[in-house]
Every structure is written in C-alpha cells, then in structure tokens.
Short mmCIF file of C-alpha atoms and ligand atoms in Angstrom, two decimals:
data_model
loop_
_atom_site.label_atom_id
_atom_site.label_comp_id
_atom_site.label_asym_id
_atom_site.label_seq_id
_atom_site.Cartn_x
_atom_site.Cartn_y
_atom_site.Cartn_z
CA UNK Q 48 108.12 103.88 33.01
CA UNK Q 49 105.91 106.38 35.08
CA UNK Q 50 102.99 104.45 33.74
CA UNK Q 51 103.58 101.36 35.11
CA UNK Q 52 103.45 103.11 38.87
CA UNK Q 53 99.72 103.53 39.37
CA UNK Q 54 99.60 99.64 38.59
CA UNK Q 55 102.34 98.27 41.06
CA UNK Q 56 100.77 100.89 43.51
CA UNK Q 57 97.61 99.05 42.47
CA UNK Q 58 99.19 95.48 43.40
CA UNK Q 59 100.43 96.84 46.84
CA UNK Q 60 97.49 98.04 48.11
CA UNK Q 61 96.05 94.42 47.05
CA UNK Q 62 98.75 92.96 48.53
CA UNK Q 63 98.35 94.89 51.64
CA UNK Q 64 94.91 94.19 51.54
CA UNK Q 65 94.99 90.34 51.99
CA UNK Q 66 97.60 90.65 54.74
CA UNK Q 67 95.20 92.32 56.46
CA UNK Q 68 92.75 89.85 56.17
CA UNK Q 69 94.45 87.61 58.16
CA UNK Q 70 96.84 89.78 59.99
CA UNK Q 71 98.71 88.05 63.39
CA UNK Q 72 97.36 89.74 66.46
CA UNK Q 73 97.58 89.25 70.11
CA UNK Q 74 94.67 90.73 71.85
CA UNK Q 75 96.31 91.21 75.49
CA UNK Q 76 94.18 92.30 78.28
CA UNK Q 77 96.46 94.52 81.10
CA UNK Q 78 96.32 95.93 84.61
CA UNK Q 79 99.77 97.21 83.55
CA UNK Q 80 99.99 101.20 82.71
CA UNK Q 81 103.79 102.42 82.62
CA UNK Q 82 105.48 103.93 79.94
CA UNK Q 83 108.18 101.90 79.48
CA UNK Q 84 105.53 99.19 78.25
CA UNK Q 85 104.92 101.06 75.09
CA UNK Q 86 108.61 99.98 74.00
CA UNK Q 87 107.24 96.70 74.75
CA UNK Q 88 104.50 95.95 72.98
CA UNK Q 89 106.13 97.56 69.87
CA UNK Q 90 109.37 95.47 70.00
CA UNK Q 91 107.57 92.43 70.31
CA UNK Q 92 105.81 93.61 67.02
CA UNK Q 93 108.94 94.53 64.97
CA UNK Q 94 110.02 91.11 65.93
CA UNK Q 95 107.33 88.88 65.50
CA UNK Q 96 105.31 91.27 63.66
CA UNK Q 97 102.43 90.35 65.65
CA UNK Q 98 100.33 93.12 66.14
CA UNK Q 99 99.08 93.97 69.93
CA UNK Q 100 96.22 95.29 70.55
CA UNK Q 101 95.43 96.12 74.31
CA UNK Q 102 92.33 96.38 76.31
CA UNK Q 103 93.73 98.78 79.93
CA UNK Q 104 91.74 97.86 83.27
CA UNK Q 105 92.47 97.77 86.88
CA UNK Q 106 92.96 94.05 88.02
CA UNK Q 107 89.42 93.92 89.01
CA UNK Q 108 88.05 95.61 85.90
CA UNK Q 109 89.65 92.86 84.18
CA UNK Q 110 88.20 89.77 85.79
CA UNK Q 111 84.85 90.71 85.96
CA UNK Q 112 85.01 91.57 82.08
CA UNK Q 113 86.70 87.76 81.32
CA UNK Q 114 83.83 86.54 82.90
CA UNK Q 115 81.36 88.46 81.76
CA UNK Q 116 82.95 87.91 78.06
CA UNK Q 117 83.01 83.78 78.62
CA UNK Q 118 83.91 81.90 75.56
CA UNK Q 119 83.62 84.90 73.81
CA UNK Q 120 86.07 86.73 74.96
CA UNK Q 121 88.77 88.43 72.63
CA UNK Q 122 91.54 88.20 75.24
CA UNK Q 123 94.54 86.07 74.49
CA UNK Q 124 97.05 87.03 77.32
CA UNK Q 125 96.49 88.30 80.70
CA UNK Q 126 98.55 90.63 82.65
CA UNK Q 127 97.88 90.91 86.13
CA UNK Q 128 99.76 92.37 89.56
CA UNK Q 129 99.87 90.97 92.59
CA UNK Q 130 99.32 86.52 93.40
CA UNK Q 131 96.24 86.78 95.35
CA UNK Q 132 94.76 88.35 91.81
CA UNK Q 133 96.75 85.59 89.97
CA UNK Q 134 95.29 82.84 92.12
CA UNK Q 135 91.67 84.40 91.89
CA UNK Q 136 91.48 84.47 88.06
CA UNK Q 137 93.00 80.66 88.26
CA UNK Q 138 90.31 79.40 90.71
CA UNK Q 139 87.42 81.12 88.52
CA UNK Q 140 88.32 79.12 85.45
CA UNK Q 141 89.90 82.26 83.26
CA UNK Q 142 93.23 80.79 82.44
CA UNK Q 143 94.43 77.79 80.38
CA UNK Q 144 97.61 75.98 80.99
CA UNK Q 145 100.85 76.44 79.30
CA UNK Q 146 103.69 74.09 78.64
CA UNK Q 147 106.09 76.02 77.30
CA UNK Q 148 110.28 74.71 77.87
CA UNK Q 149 111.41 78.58 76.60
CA UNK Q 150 109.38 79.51 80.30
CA UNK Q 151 110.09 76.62 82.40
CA UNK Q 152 113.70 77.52 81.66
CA UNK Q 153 113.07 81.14 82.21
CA UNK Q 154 110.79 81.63 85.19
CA UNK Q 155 111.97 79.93 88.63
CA UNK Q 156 109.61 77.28 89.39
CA UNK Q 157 108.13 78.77 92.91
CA UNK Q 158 107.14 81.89 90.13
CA UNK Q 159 104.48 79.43 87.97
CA UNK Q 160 100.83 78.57 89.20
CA UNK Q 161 101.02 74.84 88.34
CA UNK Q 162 98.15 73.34 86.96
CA UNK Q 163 97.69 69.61 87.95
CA UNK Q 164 99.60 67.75 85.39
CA UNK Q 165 102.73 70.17 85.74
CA UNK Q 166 102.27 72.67 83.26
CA UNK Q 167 101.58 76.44 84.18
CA UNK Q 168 98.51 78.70 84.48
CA UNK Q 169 100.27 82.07 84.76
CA UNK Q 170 103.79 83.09 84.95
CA UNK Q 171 105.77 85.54 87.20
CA UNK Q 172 107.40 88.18 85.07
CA UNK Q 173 108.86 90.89 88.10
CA UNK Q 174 108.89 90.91 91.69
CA UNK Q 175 108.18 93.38 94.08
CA UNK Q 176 108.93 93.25 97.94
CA UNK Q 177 106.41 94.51 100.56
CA UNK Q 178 108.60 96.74 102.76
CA UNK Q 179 108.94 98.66 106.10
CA UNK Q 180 109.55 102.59 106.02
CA UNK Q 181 109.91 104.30 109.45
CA UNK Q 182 110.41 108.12 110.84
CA UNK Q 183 114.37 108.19 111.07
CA UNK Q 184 113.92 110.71 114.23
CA UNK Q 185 111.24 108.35 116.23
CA UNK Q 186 111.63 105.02 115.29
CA UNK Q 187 114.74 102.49 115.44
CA UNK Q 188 115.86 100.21 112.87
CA UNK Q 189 116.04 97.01 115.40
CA UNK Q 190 112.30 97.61 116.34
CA UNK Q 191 111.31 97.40 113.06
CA UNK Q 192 113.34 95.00 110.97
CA UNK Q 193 110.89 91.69 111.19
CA UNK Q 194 106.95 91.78 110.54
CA UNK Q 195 106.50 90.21 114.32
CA UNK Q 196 107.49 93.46 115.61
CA UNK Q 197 104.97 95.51 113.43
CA UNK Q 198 102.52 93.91 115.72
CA UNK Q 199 104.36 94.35 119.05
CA UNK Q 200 102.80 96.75 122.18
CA UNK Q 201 106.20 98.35 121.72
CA UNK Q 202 105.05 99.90 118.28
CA UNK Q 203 101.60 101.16 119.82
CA UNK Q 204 99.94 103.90 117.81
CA UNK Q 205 102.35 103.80 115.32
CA UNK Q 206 101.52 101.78 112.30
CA UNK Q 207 100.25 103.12 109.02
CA UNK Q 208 98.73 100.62 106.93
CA UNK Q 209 96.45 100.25 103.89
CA UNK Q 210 93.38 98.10 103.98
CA UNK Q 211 93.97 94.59 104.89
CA UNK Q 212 91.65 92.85 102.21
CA UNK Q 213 93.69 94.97 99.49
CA UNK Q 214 95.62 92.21 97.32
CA UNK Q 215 98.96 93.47 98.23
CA UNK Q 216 97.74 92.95 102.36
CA UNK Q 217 96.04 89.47 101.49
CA UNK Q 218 99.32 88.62 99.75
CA UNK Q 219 101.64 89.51 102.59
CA UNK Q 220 98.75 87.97 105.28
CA UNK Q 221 98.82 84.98 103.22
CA UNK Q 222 102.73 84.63 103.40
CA UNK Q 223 102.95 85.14 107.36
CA UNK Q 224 99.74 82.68 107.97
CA UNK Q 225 102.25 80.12 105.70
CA UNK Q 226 105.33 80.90 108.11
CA UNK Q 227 103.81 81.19 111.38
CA UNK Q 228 100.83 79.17 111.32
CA UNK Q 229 96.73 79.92 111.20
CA UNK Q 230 96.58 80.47 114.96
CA UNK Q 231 99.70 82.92 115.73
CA UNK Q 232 98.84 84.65 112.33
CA UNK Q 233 95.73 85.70 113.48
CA UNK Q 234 97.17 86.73 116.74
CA UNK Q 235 99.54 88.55 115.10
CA UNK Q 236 96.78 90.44 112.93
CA UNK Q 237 95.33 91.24 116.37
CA UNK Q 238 98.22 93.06 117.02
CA UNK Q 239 98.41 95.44 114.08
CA UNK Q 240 95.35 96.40 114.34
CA UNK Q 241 95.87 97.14 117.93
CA UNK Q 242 98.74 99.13 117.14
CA UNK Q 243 97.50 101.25 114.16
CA UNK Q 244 98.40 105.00 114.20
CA UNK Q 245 94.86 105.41 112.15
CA UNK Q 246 92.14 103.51 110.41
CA UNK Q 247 93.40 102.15 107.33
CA UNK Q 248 92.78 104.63 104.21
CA UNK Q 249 94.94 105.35 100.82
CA UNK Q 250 97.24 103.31 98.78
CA UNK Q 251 100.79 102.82 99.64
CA UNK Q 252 102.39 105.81 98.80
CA UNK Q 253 99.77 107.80 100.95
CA UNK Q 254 101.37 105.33 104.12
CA UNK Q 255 104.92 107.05 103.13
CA UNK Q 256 103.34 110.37 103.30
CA UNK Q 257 101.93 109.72 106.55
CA UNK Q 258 105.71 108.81 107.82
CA UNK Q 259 107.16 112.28 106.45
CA UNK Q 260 103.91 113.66 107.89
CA UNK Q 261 104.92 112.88 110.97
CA UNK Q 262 100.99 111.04 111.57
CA UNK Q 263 102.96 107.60 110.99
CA UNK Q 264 106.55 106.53 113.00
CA UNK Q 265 105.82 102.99 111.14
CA UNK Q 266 104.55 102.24 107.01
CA UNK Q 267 104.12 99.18 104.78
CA UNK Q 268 104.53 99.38 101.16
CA UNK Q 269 105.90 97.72 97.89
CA UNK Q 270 109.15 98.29 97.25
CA UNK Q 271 108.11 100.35 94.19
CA UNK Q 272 106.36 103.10 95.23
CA UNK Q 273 109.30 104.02 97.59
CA UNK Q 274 111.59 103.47 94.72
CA UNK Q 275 109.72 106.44 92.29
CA UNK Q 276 109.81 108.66 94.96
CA UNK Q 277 113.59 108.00 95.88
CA UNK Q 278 114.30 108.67 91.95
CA UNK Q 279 111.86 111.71 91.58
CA UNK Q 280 113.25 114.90 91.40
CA UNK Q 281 110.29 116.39 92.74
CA UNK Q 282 111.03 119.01 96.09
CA UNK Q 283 108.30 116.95 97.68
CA UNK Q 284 109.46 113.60 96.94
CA UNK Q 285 113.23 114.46 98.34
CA UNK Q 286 111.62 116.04 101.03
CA UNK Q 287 109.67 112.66 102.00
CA UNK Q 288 113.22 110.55 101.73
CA UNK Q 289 114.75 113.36 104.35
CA UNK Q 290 112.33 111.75 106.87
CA UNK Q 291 112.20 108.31 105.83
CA UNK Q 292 114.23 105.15 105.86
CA UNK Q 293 113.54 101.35 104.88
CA UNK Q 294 114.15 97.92 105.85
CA UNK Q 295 113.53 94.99 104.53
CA UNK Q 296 112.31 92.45 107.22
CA UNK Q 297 113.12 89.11 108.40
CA UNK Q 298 116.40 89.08 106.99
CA UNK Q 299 117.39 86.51 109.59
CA UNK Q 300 115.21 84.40 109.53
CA UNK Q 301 112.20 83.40 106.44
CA UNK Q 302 113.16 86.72 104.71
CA UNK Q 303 111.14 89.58 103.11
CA UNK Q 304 107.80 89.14 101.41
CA UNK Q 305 107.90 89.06 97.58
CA UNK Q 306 104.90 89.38 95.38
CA UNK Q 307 105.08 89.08 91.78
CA UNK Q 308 103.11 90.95 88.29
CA UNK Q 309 102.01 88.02 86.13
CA UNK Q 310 100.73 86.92 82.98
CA UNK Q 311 98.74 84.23 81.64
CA UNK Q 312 96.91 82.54 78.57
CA UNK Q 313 93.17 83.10 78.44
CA UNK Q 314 90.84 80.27 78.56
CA UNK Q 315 89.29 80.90 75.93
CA UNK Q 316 92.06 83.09 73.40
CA UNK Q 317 91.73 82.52 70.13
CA UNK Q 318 95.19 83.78 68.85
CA UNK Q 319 96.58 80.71 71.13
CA UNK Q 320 99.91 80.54 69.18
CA UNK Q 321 100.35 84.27 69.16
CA UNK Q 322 99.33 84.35 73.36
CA UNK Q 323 102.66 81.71 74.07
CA UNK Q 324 104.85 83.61 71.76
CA UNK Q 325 104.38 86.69 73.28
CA UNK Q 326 104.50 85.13 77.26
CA UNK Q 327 107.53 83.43 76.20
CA UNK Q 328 108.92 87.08 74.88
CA UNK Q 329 108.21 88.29 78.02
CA UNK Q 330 110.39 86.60 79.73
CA UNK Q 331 113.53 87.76 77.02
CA UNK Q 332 116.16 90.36 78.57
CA UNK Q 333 115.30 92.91 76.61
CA UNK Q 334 111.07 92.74 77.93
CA UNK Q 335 112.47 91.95 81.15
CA UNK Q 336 114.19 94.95 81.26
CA UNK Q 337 111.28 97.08 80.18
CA UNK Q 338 108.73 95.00 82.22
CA UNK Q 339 110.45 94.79 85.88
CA UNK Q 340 112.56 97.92 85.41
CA UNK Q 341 110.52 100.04 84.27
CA UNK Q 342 108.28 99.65 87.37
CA UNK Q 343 111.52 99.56 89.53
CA UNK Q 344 110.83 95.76 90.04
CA UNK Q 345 113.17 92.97 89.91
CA UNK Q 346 113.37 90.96 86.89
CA UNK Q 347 112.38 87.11 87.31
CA UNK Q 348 113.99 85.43 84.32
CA UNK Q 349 117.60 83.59 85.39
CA UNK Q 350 120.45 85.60 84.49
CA UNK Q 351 118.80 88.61 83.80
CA UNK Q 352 120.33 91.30 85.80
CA UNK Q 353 119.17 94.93 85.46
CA UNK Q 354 120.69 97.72 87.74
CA UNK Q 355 118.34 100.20 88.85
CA UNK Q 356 119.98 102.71 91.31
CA UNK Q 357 116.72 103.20 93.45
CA UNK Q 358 116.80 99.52 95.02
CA UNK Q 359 120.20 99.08 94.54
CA UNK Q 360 120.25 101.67 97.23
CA UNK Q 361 117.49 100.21 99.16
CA UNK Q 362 119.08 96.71 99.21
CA UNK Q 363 122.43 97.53 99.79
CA UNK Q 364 122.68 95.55 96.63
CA UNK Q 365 120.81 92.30 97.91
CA UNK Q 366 118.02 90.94 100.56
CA UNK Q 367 116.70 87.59 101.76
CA UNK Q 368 113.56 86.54 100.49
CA UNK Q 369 111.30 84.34 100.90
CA UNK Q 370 110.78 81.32 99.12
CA UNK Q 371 107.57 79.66 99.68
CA UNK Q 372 105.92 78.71 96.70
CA UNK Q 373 104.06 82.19 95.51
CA UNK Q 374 100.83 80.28 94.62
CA UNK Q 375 100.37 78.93 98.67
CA UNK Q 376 100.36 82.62 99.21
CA UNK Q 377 97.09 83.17 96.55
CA UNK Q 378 95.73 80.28 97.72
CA UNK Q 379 95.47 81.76 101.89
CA UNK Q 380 93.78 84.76 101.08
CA UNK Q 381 90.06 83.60 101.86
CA UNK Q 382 91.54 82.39 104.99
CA UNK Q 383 93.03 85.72 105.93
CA UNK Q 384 90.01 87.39 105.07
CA UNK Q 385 87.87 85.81 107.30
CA UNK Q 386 90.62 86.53 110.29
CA UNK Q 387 90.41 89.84 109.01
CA UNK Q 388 86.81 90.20 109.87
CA UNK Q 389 87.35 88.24 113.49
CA UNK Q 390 90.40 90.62 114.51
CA UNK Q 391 88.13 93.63 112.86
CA UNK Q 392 90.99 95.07 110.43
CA UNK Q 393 89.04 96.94 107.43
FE1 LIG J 437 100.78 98.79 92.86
#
C-alpha cells in the first residue's frame, strides 16, 4: 500500500497541473477598496470557482490604464463609483453591452446605461445619497432641507463644499440642471458659490469636519461618509455627531440626489463568460449585502433589504429620491462644467 502513494501523489500534481492550464479567471479591474469585498471576491470563487484576480486603482487610474491597454487589455469587469465616471468610460468606448435577463430582473431599469438596442453598458450595484449636514446650534432644519436653499442669500458664508468638477459635484450638478433647467441651474451655481464659507478644498468627510469645527454652519456629502463616522467608536467621530445633524433634501418635491457604484463588461475582456457571471453574482443577496452594506450604501437589486443601523437612523427608515434616469445625470456633466467655469466655482 504505502507504495502506491508517491504515484497517485504523482497523478494529482498532473492533474492539478492541467487545471491550471486552463484555469477560469475573471480579471476585474476596481476603484472599490473595503474590506467587506474580500468576502466577495472569495464567495464568488467557492461558488463558481472562478478565480479573481484584481487590479486596485482610483476611478481615474483606471480609465486612463483601459485606454492605454486598448485591445489588449486583461480587464474583464469594471467597477467604478459614481455615474459621471460610469458615463465617461461609456462615451470613451471602454465598455461592451450586456444582455443579461438574471440583471434586467435584478437592477431597476433607471440603474442600467442602455446601449442603443436596449441592452446595458454598466450596471448599478449600491446607491449612495448626496446629503446636507448642518451645525445643530446655528443652523435650522427648514433652511436647509432643499438644495435651492443651499444657494439662498439667507445661507451667506455658510456653505462648505468640495470641488465642483469632483464626480460626486458633477453628479449632483448634473441632477439639478435635469430638474430645474440649464438657465436657473446655473443661477443657482451662482449662488453657492456666492455663499461659500471657504474655497472649496478636501473630500467629503473634511466638509463634516468643518461643521463640528465650527468653520462650516452648512456641508454636502454622500451619505456614506457620515454613516462611518455615526458607527465609529472613535472619541472624535462621536464628538463630530454631537455637533452635527442631516437632512435629506427635497423631500417634497423631486427628492434627494442618488448616485450609484457600478460595474461593467470591458470592451475588450477576454474571459467574456466569466465577466457576466460574475456581474450577474453581483447583483445576488448575499454580494449585495457585502457590496452596498459594507460601504453603508443601499442595495439596488429588488427585494434585497439589508438593515444597517447608521442610515436607518439617518432616514428615519426611508427618503424620497429621485428618479430621473441615472445615465441623464452622466450625460450633463460637460455641461455643468463649463457653468462651472462661467459662475467661477473651482
Ligand atoms: Fe467616495
């Protein structure tokens, strides 16, 4: 018997070997870096047992490498934040089109970038709302619960903003242009700038900062970034939701801004197969759950329901949002950025 065990160990390793030779792999490019997307990538594998390998950028990092890569490129899926990024790598060519029934049962149909004979360029996986947090001692509710008032003489010196040609800005720009029209929008751009406590500088968690700092009465952020700091344990972070409160705007009338983190098939992937399996897995409860929640994002696939006590608490349990199509939004953002540069907001 124990000679027979260096020749089966023999046949494994063969046998290993010529798996390996044509082992299933997804090469997935992401702008994506949370924790909870390990469990992810690895449950995708004991199911499928597809292997992942990922390539980490920023957004930007990540389009200017697809197109440096061209038909060469290694990447098979996509994963990008924010529609105005979405729409940018869709206008430059770096996505193919889906048709896939497991998504377009999954994924509302406002959350798909359509391609011209109905099937989808990229797919929204979680949403995130673009907020308004406010100094609980110097600023009331009712003055800031729309995004006209942001922009109203009444809120002078008081507005804490990041840049406008950041994706997130674009995004929300894009979505208020769409509601109120080109000529009011810019108007109302106009007006932020006018009433900005200081030039725009940081991300959106340094705009929260500057409300607990007392430098801000008035912030605008993702819904996100105010979530981690409501669940950190952190002195500091407690000591930042002491001073601050939320509200989502426009609850009475077009409702609050959502944006959404995406994926897509690469134009040129050559694991095409593997690509749709794993954007159709994304939208399964269990990724869902890992991919929205873990970023303290809502979850876009119908009926998946997640509870996560941060926006629970934020929402009151629900909010009003708006439902224009999130592609229009991409699609405004050169627009915005040339009002931008009229109304002189950096
Ligand atoms: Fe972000």
């Amino acid at each position: 018997m124990p000679a027979t065990f260096p020749y089966i160990a023999g046949a494994l390793l063969l046998a290993a070997g010529a798996t390996s030779a044509q082992e299933q792999v997804v090469n997935l490019y992401s702008a994506r870096h949370y924790s909870t997307d390990e469990a992810l990538y690895s449950n995708f594998t004991k199911a499928t047992g597809i292997k992942v390998n990922r390539v980490d950028s920023d957004d930007a990092g990540i389009l200017a490498r697809l197109k440096a890569e061209g038909t060469a490129s290694p990447a098979d899926v996509i994963l990008l934040v924010d529609a105005a990024r979405l729409y940018k790598g869709e206008v430059d060519g770096l996505f193919q089109p889906v048709k896939s029934k497991a998504l377009d049962d999954a994924i509302p149909a406002q959350l798909h970038g359509r391609a011209a004979d109905g099937s989808s360029l990229w797919f929204g996986y979680s949403t995130r709302a673009r907020v308004i947090v406010y100094d609980k001692a110097s600023v009331k509710k009712e003055d800031v619960d729309t995004y006209e008032e942001l922009a109203d003489p009444k809120n002078k010196g008081k507005l804490c903003i990041r840049s406008g040609s950041h994706p997130y800005n674009l995004s929300l720009f894009g979505a208020v242009t769409e509601h109120m029209g080109e000529q009011k929008a810019e108007a109302w751009l106009k007006g932020l700038v006018d009433n900005m406590a200081r030039a725009p500088k940081g991300g959106d968690t340094d705009q929260i900062k500057g409300v607990a700092a007392g430098e801000c009465g008035i912030a605008v952020t993702n819904s996100y970034y105010l979530a981690r700091i409501m669940r950190s344990g952190k002195p500091e972070d407690k000591a930042i939701m002491e001073k601050v409160a939320v509200v989502f705007p426009n609850q009475q009338t077009w409702g609050t801004h959502v944006n959404i983190a995406g994926g897509a098939l690469a134009k040129n992937a050559k694991n095409r197969d593997n690509g749709i399996k794993f954007l159709e897995y994304l939208a399964s409860p269990e990724a869902q759950n890992y991919f929205a929640n873990g970023n303290n994002e809502w979850p876009t696939a119908k009926g998946v329901k997640v509870t996560n006590p941060a926006l629970e608490v934020m929402t009151g349990g629900s909010f009003k949002s708006e439902t224009i199509p999130i592609g229009k939004v991409g699609a405004n953002q050169t627009k915005v950025q040339q009002m931008l540069d009229r109304v002189g907001f950096k």
